[in-house]
Tab-separated table of N, CA and C in Angstrom:
chain	number	residue	atom	x	y	z
A	1	MET	N	-2.045	-3.488	15.242
A	1	MET	CA	-0.790	-3.412	14.513
A	1	MET	C	-1.002	-2.631	13.221
A	2	ALA	N	-0.175	-1.663	12.951
A	2	ALA	CA	-0.304	-0.822	11.768
A	2	ALA	C	0.124	-1.580	10.510
A	3	PRO	N	-0.510	-1.270	9.385
A	3	PRO	CA	-0.098	-1.907	8.130
A	3	PRO	C	1.361	-1.585	7.817
A	4	SER	N	2.078	-2.562	7.301
A	4	SER	CA	3.496	-2.365	7.027
A	4	SER	C	3.746	-1.864	5.605
A	5	LYS	N	2.826	-2.086	4.715
A	5	LYS	CA	2.980	-1.686	3.316
A	5	LYS	C	1.757	-0.879	2.898
A	6	SER	N	1.901	-0.177	1.778
A	6	SER	CA	0.751	0.543	1.244
A	6	SER	C	0.566	0.183	-0.226
A	7	ILE	N	-0.685	0.140	-0.634
A	7	ILE	CA	-1.017	-0.132	-2.024
A	7	ILE	C	-1.907	1.005	-2.509
A	8	LEU	N	-1.551	1.538	-3.663
A	8	LEU	CA	-2.279	2.652	-4.249
A	8	LEU	C	-3.145	2.134	-5.377
A	9	PHE	N	-4.432	2.445	-5.336
A	9	PHE	CA	-5.323	2.113	-6.445
A	9	PHE	C	-5.552	3.368	-7.265
A	10	LEU	N	-5.242	3.274	-8.546
A	10	LEU	CA	-5.491	4.369	-9.482
A	10	LEU	C	-6.371	3.846	-10.603
A	11	GLY	N	-7.528	4.415	-10.743
A	11	GLY	CA	-8.460	4.004	-11.789
A	11	GLY	C	-9.884	4.149	-11.303
A	12	ARG	N	-10.817	3.820	-12.186
A	12	ARG	CA	-12.225	3.854	-11.800
A	12	ARG	C	-12.471	2.809	-10.719
A	13	GLN	N	-13.264	3.143	-9.758
A	13	GLN	CA	-13.590	2.205	-8.684
A	13	GLN	C	-14.727	1.307	-9.154
A	14	ASP	N	-14.369	0.347	-9.998
A	14	ASP	CA	-15.349	-0.522	-10.631
A	14	ASP	C	-14.799	-1.941	-10.681
A	15	HIS	N	-15.699	-2.886	-10.894
A	15	HIS	CA	-15.298	-4.297	-10.924
A	15	HIS	C	-14.294	-4.577	-12.048
A	16	ASP	N	-14.526	-4.021	-13.236
A	16	ASP	CA	-13.664	-4.354	-14.374
A	16	ASP	C	-12.264	-3.758	-14.273
A	17	THR	N	-12.038	-2.808	-13.389
A	17	THR	CA	-10.692	-2.262	-13.193
A	17	THR	C	-9.949	-2.976	-12.071
A	18	GLY	N	-10.640	-3.860	-11.368
A	18	GLY	CA	-10.002	-4.613	-10.300
A	18	GLY	C	-10.103	-3.980	-8.934
A	19	PHE	N	-10.972	-2.986	-8.771
A	19	PHE	CA	-11.080	-2.303	-7.482
A	19	PHE	C	-11.423	-3.276	-6.352
A	20	GLU	N	-12.366	-4.175	-6.587
A	20	GLU	CA	-12.744	-5.151	-5.555
A	20	GLU	C	-11.572	-6.077	-5.218
A	21	ALA	N	-10.839	-6.495	-6.247
A	21	ALA	CA	-9.676	-7.360	-6.022
A	21	ALA	C	-8.600	-6.630	-5.228
A	22	CYS	N	-8.419	-5.351	-5.514
A	22	CYS	CA	-7.421	-4.548	-4.800
A	22	CYS	C	-7.798	-4.387	-3.333
A	23	THR	N	-9.054	-4.077	-3.065
A	23	THR	CA	-9.474	-3.904	-1.670
A	23	THR	C	-9.347	-5.213	-0.897
A	24	LYS	N	-9.668	-6.327	-1.548
A	24	LYS	CA	-9.529	-7.641	-0.890
A	24	LYS	C	-8.058	-7.939	-0.605
A	25	LEU	N	-7.190	-7.670	-1.570
A	25	LEU	CA	-5.756	-7.895	-1.384
A	25	LEU	C	-5.221	-7.066	-0.223
A	26	ALA	N	-5.591	-5.790	-0.182
A	26	ALA	CA	-5.130	-4.914	0.901
A	26	ALA	C	-5.594	-5.436	2.255
A	27	LYS	N	-6.824	-5.885	2.326
A	27	LYS	CA	-7.362	-6.411	3.585
A	27	LYS	C	-6.645	-7.705	3.978
A	28	ASP	N	-6.483	-8.620	3.017
A	28	ASP	CA	-5.839	-9.908	3.291
A	28	ASP	C	-4.383	-9.750	3.736
A	29	LYS	N	-3.688	-8.788	3.160
A	29	LYS	CA	-2.263	-8.573	3.468
A	29	LYS	C	-2.045	-7.562	4.593
A	30	ASN	N	-3.130	-6.948	5.057
A	30	ASN	CA	-3.049	-5.902	6.082
A	30	ASN	C	-2.209	-4.721	5.593
A	31	TRP	N	-2.430	-4.350	4.317
A	31	TRP	CA	-1.759	-3.208	3.732
A	31	TRP	C	-2.678	-2.000	3.804
A	32	LYS	N	-2.091	-0.834	3.917
A	32	LYS	CA	-2.867	0.404	3.858
A	32	LYS	C	-3.297	0.622	2.406
A	33	LEU	N	-4.592	0.819	2.199
A	33	LEU	CA	-5.122	1.072	0.861
A	33	LEU	C	-5.302	2.575	0.665
A	34	VAL	N	-4.708	3.093	-0.403
A	34	VAL	CA	-4.857	4.499	-0.756
A	34	VAL	C	-5.599	4.551	-2.091
A	35	VAL	N	-6.726	5.250	-2.087
A	35	VAL	CA	-7.516	5.435	-3.306
A	35	VAL	C	-7.573	6.932	-3.559
A	36	LEU	N	-7.162	7.347	-4.742
A	36	LEU	CA	-7.146	8.781	-5.022
A	36	LEU	C	-8.549	9.347	-5.124
A	37	ASP	N	-8.706	10.556	-4.624
A	37	ASP	CA	-10.001	11.221	-4.612
A	37	ASP	C	-10.162	12.220	-5.748
A	38	GLY	N	-9.205	12.309	-6.623
A	38	GLY	CA	-9.273	13.261	-7.716
A	38	GLY	C	-8.626	14.593	-7.384
A	39	LEU	N	-8.361	14.833	-6.114
A	39	LEU	CA	-7.731	16.089	-5.697
A	39	LEU	C	-6.242	15.917	-5.421
A	40	SER	N	-5.826	14.705	-5.180
A	40	SER	CA	-4.426	14.430	-4.854
A	40	SER	C	-3.574	14.405	-6.119
A	41	ASN	N	-2.301	14.611	-5.931
A	41	ASN	CA	-1.345	14.530	-7.033
A	41	ASN	C	-0.953	13.066	-7.222
A	42	PRO	N	-1.313	12.450	-8.357
A	42	PRO	CA	-1.024	11.025	-8.523
A	42	PRO	C	0.460	10.695	-8.521
A	43	ILE	N	1.301	11.588	-9.002
A	43	ILE	CA	2.742	11.312	-9.027
A	43	ILE	C	3.285	11.209	-7.605
A	44	ILE	N	2.875	12.114	-6.741
A	44	ILE	CA	3.320	12.065	-5.350
A	44	ILE	C	2.813	10.789	-4.681
A	45	GLU	N	1.559	10.443	-4.942
A	45	GLU	CA	0.990	9.232	-4.341
A	45	GLU	C	1.695	7.977	-4.842
A	46	ILE	N	2.049	7.935	-6.124
A	46	ILE	CA	2.787	6.791	-6.671
A	46	ILE	C	4.141	6.679	-5.986
A	47	LYS	N	4.833	7.784	-5.831
A	47	LYS	CA	6.159	7.766	-5.193
A	47	LYS	C	6.084	7.280	-3.748
A	48	ASN	N	4.979	7.562	-3.062
A	48	ASN	CA	4.834	7.178	-1.661
A	48	ASN	C	4.344	5.744	-1.464
A	49	ALA	N	3.822	5.114	-2.486
A	49	ALA	CA	3.248	3.775	-2.355
A	49	ALA	C	4.309	2.686	-2.481
A	50	ASP	N	4.067	1.577	-1.817
A	50	ASP	CA	4.930	0.402	-1.991
A	50	ASP	C	4.535	-0.369	-3.250
A	51	TYR	N	3.224	-0.445	-3.495
A	51	TYR	CA	2.675	-1.144	-4.654
A	51	TYR	C	1.663	-0.234	-5.329
A	52	VAL	N	1.537	-0.376	-6.646
A	52	VAL	CA	0.522	0.360	-7.392
A	52	VAL	C	-0.370	-0.659	-8.088
A	53	PHE	N	-1.654	-0.600	-7.785
A	53	PHE	CA	-2.637	-1.445	-8.456
A	53	PHE	C	-3.202	-0.617	-9.596
A	54	ALA	N	-2.847	-0.996	-10.809
A	54	ALA	CA	-3.189	-0.197	-11.986
A	54	ALA	C	-4.562	-0.564	-12.524
A	55	GLY	N	-5.414	0.425	-12.599
A	55	GLY	CA	-6.720	0.229	-13.205
A	55	GLY	C	-6.652	0.290	-14.720
A	56	GLY	N	-5.562	0.790	-15.245
A	56	GLY	CA	-5.410	0.913	-16.692
A	56	GLY	C	-3.956	1.004	-17.121
A	57	TYR	N	-3.782	0.968	-18.417
A	57	TYR	CA	-2.492	0.921	-19.096
A	57	TYR	C	-1.566	2.078	-18.709
A	58	LEU	N	-2.075	3.301	-18.766
A	58	LEU	CA	-1.230	4.470	-18.498
A	58	LEU	C	-0.788	4.548	-17.047
A	59	VAL	N	-1.638	4.102	-16.145
A	59	VAL	CA	-1.251	4.060	-14.728
A	59	VAL	C	-0.062	3.120	-14.557
A	60	ALA	N	-0.106	1.979	-15.231
A	60	ALA	CA	1.007	1.024	-15.150
A	60	ALA	C	2.296	1.651	-15.677
A	61	LEU	N	2.214	2.367	-16.785
A	61	LEU	CA	3.412	3.024	-17.333
A	61	LEU	C	4.000	4.024	-16.343
A	62	GLU	N	3.132	4.830	-15.743
A	62	GLU	CA	3.599	5.841	-14.780
A	62	GLU	C	4.222	5.175	-13.558
A	63	ALA	N	3.623	4.091	-13.099
A	63	ALA	CA	4.161	3.374	-11.940
A	63	ALA	C	5.532	2.768	-12.262
A	64	PHE	N	5.664	2.165	-13.438
A	64	PHE	CA	6.966	1.619	-13.824
A	64	PHE	C	8.011	2.730	-13.946
A	65	ALA	N	7.613	3.883	-14.464
A	65	ALA	CA	8.541	5.010	-14.582
A	65	ALA	C	9.053	5.440	-13.211
A	66	ASN	N	8.263	5.172	-12.191
A	66	ASN	CA	8.653	5.513	-10.815
A	66	ASN	C	9.182	4.298	-10.052
A	67	LYS	N	9.510	3.250	-10.784
A	67	LYS	CA	10.146	2.045	-10.228
A	67	LYS	C	9.308	1.379	-9.129
A	68	LYS	N	8.009	1.261	-9.380
A	68	LYS	CA	7.102	0.640	-8.416
A	68	LYS	C	6.695	-0.755	-8.876
A	69	ILE	N	6.330	-1.583	-7.940
A	69	ILE	CA	5.771	-2.894	-8.244
A	69	ILE	C	4.332	-2.669	-8.684
A	70	VAL	N	3.986	-3.209	-9.848
A	70	VAL	CA	2.667	-2.977	-10.431
A	70	VAL	C	1.840	-4.257	-10.383
A	71	LEU	N	0.614	-4.105	-9.905
A	71	LEU	CA	-0.348	-5.196	-9.873
A	71	LEU	C	-1.546	-4.787	-10.716
A	72	ALA	N	-2.199	-5.761	-11.335
A	72	ALA	CA	-3.385	-5.487	-12.149
A	72	ALA	C	-4.314	-6.684	-12.070
A	73	HIS	N	-5.495	-6.514	-12.634
A	73	HIS	CA	-6.529	-7.535	-12.534
A	73	HIS	C	-7.230	-7.694	-13.881
A	74	TYR	N	-7.605	-8.927	-14.182
A	74	TYR	CA	-8.472	-9.166	-15.339
A	74	TYR	C	-9.496	-10.222	-14.940
A	75	ASP	N	-10.671	-10.122	-15.548
A	75	ASP	CA	-11.719	-11.095	-15.261
A	75	ASP	C	-12.369	-11.627	-16.534
A	76	ASN	N	-11.722	-11.359	-17.670
A	76	ASN	CA	-12.207	-11.890	-18.941
A	76	ASN	C	-11.042	-11.945	-19.929
A	77	PRO	N	-11.176	-12.693	-21.010
A	77	PRO	CA	-10.061	-12.854	-21.961
A	77	PRO	C	-9.618	-11.555	-22.627
A	78	VAL	N	-10.539	-10.638	-22.868
A	78	VAL	CA	-10.175	-9.370	-23.507
A	78	VAL	C	-9.276	-8.548	-22.580
A	79	LYS	N	-9.637	-8.473	-21.310
A	79	LYS	CA	-8.824	-7.723	-20.344
A	79	LYS	C	-7.464	-8.412	-20.138
A	80	LYS	N	-7.458	-9.736	-20.173
A	80	LYS	CA	-6.189	-10.461	-20.061
A	80	LYS	C	-5.270	-10.083	-21.224
A	81	ASP	N	-5.799	-10.094	-22.436
A	81	ASP	CA	-5.003	-9.704	-23.600
A	81	ASP	C	-4.547	-8.249	-23.505
A	82	TYR	N	-5.416	-7.392	-22.986
A	82	TYR	CA	-5.092	-5.984	-22.780
A	82	TYR	C	-3.815	-5.860	-21.949
A	83	TRP	N	-3.757	-6.609	-20.858
A	83	TRP	CA	-2.566	-6.535	-20.006
A	83	TRP	C	-1.380	-7.256	-20.625
A	84	LEU	N	-1.612	-8.358	-21.334
A	84	LEU	CA	-0.499	-9.087	-21.940
A	84	LEU	C	0.133	-8.318	-23.105
A	85	MET	N	-0.587	-7.356	-23.659
A	85	MET	CA	-0.037	-6.534	-24.736
A	85	MET	C	0.766	-5.343	-24.204
A	86	HIS	N	0.729	-5.112	-22.923
A	86	HIS	CA	1.488	-4.020	-22.307
A	86	HIS	C	2.976	-4.326	-22.483
A	87	PRO	N	3.792	-3.332	-22.833
A	87	PRO	CA	5.219	-3.601	-23.059
A	87	PRO	C	5.947	-4.158	-21.835
A	88	MET	N	5.422	-3.942	-20.655
A	88	MET	CA	6.067	-4.432	-19.439
A	88	MET	C	5.275	-5.595	-18.804
A	89	HIS	N	4.489	-6.303	-19.620
A	89	HIS	CA	3.581	-7.311	-19.068
A	89	HIS	C	4.279	-8.383	-18.232
A	90	LYS	N	5.519	-8.671	-18.518
A	90	LYS	CA	6.227	-9.703	-17.743
A	90	LYS	C	6.517	-9.250	-16.321
A	91	HIS	N	6.369	-7.969	-16.080
A	91	HIS	CA	6.675	-7.418	-14.757
A	91	HIS	C	5.422	-6.964	-13.999
A	92	ILE	N	4.250	-7.299	-14.539
A	92	ILE	CA	2.991	-6.935	-13.889
A	92	ILE	C	2.447	-8.157	-13.156
A	93	GLY	N	2.155	-8.004	-11.889
A	93	GLY	CA	1.526	-9.085	-11.138
A	93	GLY	C	0.054	-9.146	-11.488
A	94	LEU	N	-0.334	-10.188	-12.209
A	94	LEU	CA	-1.743	-10.331	-12.609
A	94	LEU	C	-2.444	-11.339	-11.733
């Protein structure tokens, strides 16, 4: 059965950006995971995704500008505060 939704990961593929959490979520939900390779146009990829997993602040802003559901990850109090200080923090799935 083909995945019904797609999730786009934008950011460094590292633990502190939530890459592992994003890949686990995609697998658990049977969503297609799209990870940019640096050659793709991020705006086009954001427009095509159902969800955007933001590795950082600016990715979240761009995703919201394109009316996408934004997900993010934190694993320490500093990163939690980082996301809670985002102007759209109430609309980010943490």
